[in-house]
Tab-separated table of C-alpha atoms in Angstrom:
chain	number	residue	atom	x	y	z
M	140	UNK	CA	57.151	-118.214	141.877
M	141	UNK	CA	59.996	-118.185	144.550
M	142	UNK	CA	63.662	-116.695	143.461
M	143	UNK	CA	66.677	-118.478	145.378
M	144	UNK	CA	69.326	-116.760	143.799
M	145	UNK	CA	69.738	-113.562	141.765
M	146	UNK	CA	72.023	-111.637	140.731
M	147	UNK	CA	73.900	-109.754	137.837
M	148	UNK	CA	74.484	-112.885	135.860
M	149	UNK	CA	71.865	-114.968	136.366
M	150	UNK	CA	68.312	-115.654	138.520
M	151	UNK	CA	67.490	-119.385	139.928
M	152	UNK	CA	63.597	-119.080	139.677
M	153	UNK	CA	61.150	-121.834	141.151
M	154	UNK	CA	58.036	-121.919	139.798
M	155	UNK	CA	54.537	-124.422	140.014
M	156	UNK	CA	53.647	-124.953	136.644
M	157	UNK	CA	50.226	-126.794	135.271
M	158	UNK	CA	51.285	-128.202	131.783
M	159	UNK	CA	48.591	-128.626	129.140
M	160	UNK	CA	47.503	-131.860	130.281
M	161	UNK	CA	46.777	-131.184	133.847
M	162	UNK	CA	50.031	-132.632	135.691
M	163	UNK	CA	51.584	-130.212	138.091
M	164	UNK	CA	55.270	-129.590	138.373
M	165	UNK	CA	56.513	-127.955	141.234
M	166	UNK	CA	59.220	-126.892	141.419
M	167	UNK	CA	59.975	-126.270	137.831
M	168	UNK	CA	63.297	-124.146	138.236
M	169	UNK	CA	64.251	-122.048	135.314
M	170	UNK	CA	67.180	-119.883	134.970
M	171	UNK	CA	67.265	-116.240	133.847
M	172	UNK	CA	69.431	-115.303	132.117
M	173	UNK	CA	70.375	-111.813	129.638
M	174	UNK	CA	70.894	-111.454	126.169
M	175	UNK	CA	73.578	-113.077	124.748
M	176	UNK	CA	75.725	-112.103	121.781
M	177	UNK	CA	77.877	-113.275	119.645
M	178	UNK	CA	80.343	-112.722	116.678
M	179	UNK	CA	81.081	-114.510	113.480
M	180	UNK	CA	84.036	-112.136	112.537
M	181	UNK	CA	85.790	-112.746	109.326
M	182	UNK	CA	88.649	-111.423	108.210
M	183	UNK	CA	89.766	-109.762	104.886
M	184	UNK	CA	92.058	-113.456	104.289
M	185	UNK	CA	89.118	-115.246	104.702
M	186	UNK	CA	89.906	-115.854	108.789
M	187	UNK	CA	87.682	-116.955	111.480
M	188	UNK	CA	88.098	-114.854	114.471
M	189	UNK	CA	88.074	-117.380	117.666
M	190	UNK	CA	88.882	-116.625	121.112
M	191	UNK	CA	90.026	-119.464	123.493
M	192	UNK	CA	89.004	-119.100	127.251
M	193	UNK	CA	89.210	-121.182	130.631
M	194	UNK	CA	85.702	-122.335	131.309
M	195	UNK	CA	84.994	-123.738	134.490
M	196	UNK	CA	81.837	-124.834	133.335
M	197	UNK	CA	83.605	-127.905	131.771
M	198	UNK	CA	87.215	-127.124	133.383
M	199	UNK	CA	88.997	-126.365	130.683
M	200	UNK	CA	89.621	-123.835	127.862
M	201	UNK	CA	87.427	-123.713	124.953
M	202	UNK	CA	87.643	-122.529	121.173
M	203	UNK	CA	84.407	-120.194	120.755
M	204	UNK	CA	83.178	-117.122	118.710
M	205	UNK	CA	83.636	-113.863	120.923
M	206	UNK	CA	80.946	-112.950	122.778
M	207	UNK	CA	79.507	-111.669	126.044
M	208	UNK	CA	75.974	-109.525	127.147
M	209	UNK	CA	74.572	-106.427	126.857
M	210	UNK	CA	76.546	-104.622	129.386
M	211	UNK	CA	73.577	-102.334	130.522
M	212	UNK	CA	69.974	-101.497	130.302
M	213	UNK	CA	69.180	-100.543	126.938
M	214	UNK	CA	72.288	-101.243	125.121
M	215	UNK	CA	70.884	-102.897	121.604
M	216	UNK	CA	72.328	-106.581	120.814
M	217	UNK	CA	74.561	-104.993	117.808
M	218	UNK	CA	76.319	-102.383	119.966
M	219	UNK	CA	77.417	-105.119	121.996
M	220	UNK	CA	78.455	-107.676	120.102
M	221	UNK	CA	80.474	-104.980	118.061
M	222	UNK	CA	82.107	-104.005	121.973
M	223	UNK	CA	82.420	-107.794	123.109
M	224	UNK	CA	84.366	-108.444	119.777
M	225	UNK	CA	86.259	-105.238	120.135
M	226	UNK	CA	87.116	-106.031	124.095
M	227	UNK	CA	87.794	-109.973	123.728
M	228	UNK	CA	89.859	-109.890	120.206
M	229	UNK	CA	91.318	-105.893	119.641
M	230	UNK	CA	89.114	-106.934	116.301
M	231	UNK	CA	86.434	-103.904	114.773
M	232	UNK	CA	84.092	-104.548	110.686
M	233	UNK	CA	82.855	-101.728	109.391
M	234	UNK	CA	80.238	-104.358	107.686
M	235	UNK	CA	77.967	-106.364	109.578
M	236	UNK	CA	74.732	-108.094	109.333
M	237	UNK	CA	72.306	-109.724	111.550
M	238	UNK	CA	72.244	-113.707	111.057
M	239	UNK	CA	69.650	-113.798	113.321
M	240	UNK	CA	68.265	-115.098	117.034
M	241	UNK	CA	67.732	-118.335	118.704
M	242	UNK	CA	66.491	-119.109	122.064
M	243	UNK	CA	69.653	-120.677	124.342
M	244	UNK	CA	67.929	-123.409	125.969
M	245	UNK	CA	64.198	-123.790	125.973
M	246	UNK	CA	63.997	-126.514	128.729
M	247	UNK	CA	65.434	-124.119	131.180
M	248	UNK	CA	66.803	-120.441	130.022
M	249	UNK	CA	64.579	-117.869	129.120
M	250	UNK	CA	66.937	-115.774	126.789
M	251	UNK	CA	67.937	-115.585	123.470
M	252	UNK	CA	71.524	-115.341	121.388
M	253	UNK	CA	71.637	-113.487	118.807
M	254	UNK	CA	74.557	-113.954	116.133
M	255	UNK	CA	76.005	-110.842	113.736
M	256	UNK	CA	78.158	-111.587	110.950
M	257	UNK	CA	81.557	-108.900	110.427
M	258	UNK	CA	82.648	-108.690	107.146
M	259	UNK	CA	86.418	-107.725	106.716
M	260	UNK	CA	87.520	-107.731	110.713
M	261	UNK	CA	90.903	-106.439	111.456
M	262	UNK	CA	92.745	-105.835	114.285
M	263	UNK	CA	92.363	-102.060	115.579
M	264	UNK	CA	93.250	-102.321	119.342
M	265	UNK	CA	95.096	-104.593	121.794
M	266	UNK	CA	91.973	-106.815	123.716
M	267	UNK	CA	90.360	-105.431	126.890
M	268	UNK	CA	89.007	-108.141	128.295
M	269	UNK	CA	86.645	-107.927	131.581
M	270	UNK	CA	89.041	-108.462	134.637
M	271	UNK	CA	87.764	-112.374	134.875
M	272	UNK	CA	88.666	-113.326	131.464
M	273	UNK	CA	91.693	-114.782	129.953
M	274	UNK	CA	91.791	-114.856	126.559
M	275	UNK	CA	93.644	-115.784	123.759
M	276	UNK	CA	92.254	-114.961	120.623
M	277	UNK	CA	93.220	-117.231	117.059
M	278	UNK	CA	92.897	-116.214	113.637
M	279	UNK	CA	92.049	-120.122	111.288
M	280	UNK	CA	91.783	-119.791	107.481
M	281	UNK	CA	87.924	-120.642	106.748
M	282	UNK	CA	88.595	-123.752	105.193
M	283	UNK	CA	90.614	-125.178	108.032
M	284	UNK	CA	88.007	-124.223	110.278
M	285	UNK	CA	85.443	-126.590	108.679
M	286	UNK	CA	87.558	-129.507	108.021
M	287	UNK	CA	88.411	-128.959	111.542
M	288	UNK	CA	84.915	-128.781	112.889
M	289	UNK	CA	83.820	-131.779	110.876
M	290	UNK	CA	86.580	-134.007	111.699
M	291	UNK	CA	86.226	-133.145	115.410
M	292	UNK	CA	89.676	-131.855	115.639
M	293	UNK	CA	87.621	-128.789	116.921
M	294	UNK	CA	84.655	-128.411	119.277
M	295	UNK	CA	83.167	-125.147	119.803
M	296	UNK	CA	79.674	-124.577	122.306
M	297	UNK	CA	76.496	-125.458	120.371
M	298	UNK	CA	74.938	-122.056	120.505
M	299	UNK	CA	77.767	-121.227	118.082
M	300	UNK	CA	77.177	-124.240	116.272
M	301	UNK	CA	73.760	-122.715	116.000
M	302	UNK	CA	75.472	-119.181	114.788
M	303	UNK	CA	77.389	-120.948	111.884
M	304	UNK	CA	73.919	-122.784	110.485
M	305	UNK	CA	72.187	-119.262	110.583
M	306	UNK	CA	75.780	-117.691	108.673
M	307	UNK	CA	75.096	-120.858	106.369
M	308	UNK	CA	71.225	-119.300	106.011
M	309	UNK	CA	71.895	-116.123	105.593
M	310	UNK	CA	74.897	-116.274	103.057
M	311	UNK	CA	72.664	-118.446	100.568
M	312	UNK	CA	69.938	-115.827	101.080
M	313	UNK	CA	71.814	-112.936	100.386
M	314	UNK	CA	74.520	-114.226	98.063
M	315	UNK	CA	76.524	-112.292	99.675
M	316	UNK	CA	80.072	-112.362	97.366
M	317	UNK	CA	82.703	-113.092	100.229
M	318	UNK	CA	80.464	-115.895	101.348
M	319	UNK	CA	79.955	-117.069	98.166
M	320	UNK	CA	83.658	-117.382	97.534
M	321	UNK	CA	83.894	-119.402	100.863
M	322	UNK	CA	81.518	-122.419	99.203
M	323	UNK	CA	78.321	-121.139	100.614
């Protein structure tokens, strides 16, 4: 194992790796990477909480659930999705539930995101975002969310593709009555 970057946001590690069947592959680079978080925040109108944000990544903005990382050692996934939501939107839910964890990217990451649900998000605060971030946050009636989504008039990042289907899980277990009223 040889590390050719590292540092607060990520690690670049190189590794040799013997896979089941005897074939070597060296280097086999995988990137570390923290917790991530994120929140499906809905309001008492039935909203979707959104932020848009520049993203270099694919140099443009982009339409995504807030979310960020544990901002220190020890700092549990809830606390910080509850502080990313509060920093990125001015948004705070005295409800929430855990919709569960899902590995980012298996071929190459070695962390998970884990997606909360906020029940009957309102605004509290103006957004603090981190000093890199410029954000706009957007508040879309459930319903027009969906349509949206499945006509492709909206594309958020998979991972929060990935939230929604665990939200879709976790409302039909539950029965929760808000969800329920939103065709779950």
């Amino acid at each position: 194992t040889k590390y050719s970057s590292r540092d607060r946001w990520l690690a670049v590690r190189s590794d040799t790796v013997r896979v089941p069947n005897g074939t070597i592959l060296a280097p086999y680079h995988t990137i570390e990477f923290p917790e991530w978080v994120c929140a499906v925040a809905l309001t008492p109108t039935d909203e979707i909480v959104l932020i848009e944000e520049y993203r270099h990544g694919i140099a443009r903005p982009s339409m995504e659930l807030p979310c960020g990382t544990p901002d220190h050692e020890g700092e549990d996934v809830l606390t910080a999705t509850k502080r990313e939501l509060l920093e990125e939107t001015g948004f705070a839910a005295d409800e929430w539930h855990a919709l569960g964890s899902s590995s980012a990217n298996t071929a190459r990451q070695n962390n998970r995101v884990h997606a909360f649900l906020a029940v009957d998000a309102r605004k509290v605060a103006d957004p603090h975002p981190d000093p890199g971030e410029v954000i706009r946050t957007h508040l879309i009636p459930w319903d027009r969310f969906v349509d949206d989504l499945a006509q492709g008039r909206l594309e958020i990042p998979g991972l929060h593709l990935a939230a929604l289907w665990q939200l879709r899980v976790f409302a039909r277990r539950s029965q929760h009555p808000r969800l329920r009223a939103l065709g779950f």
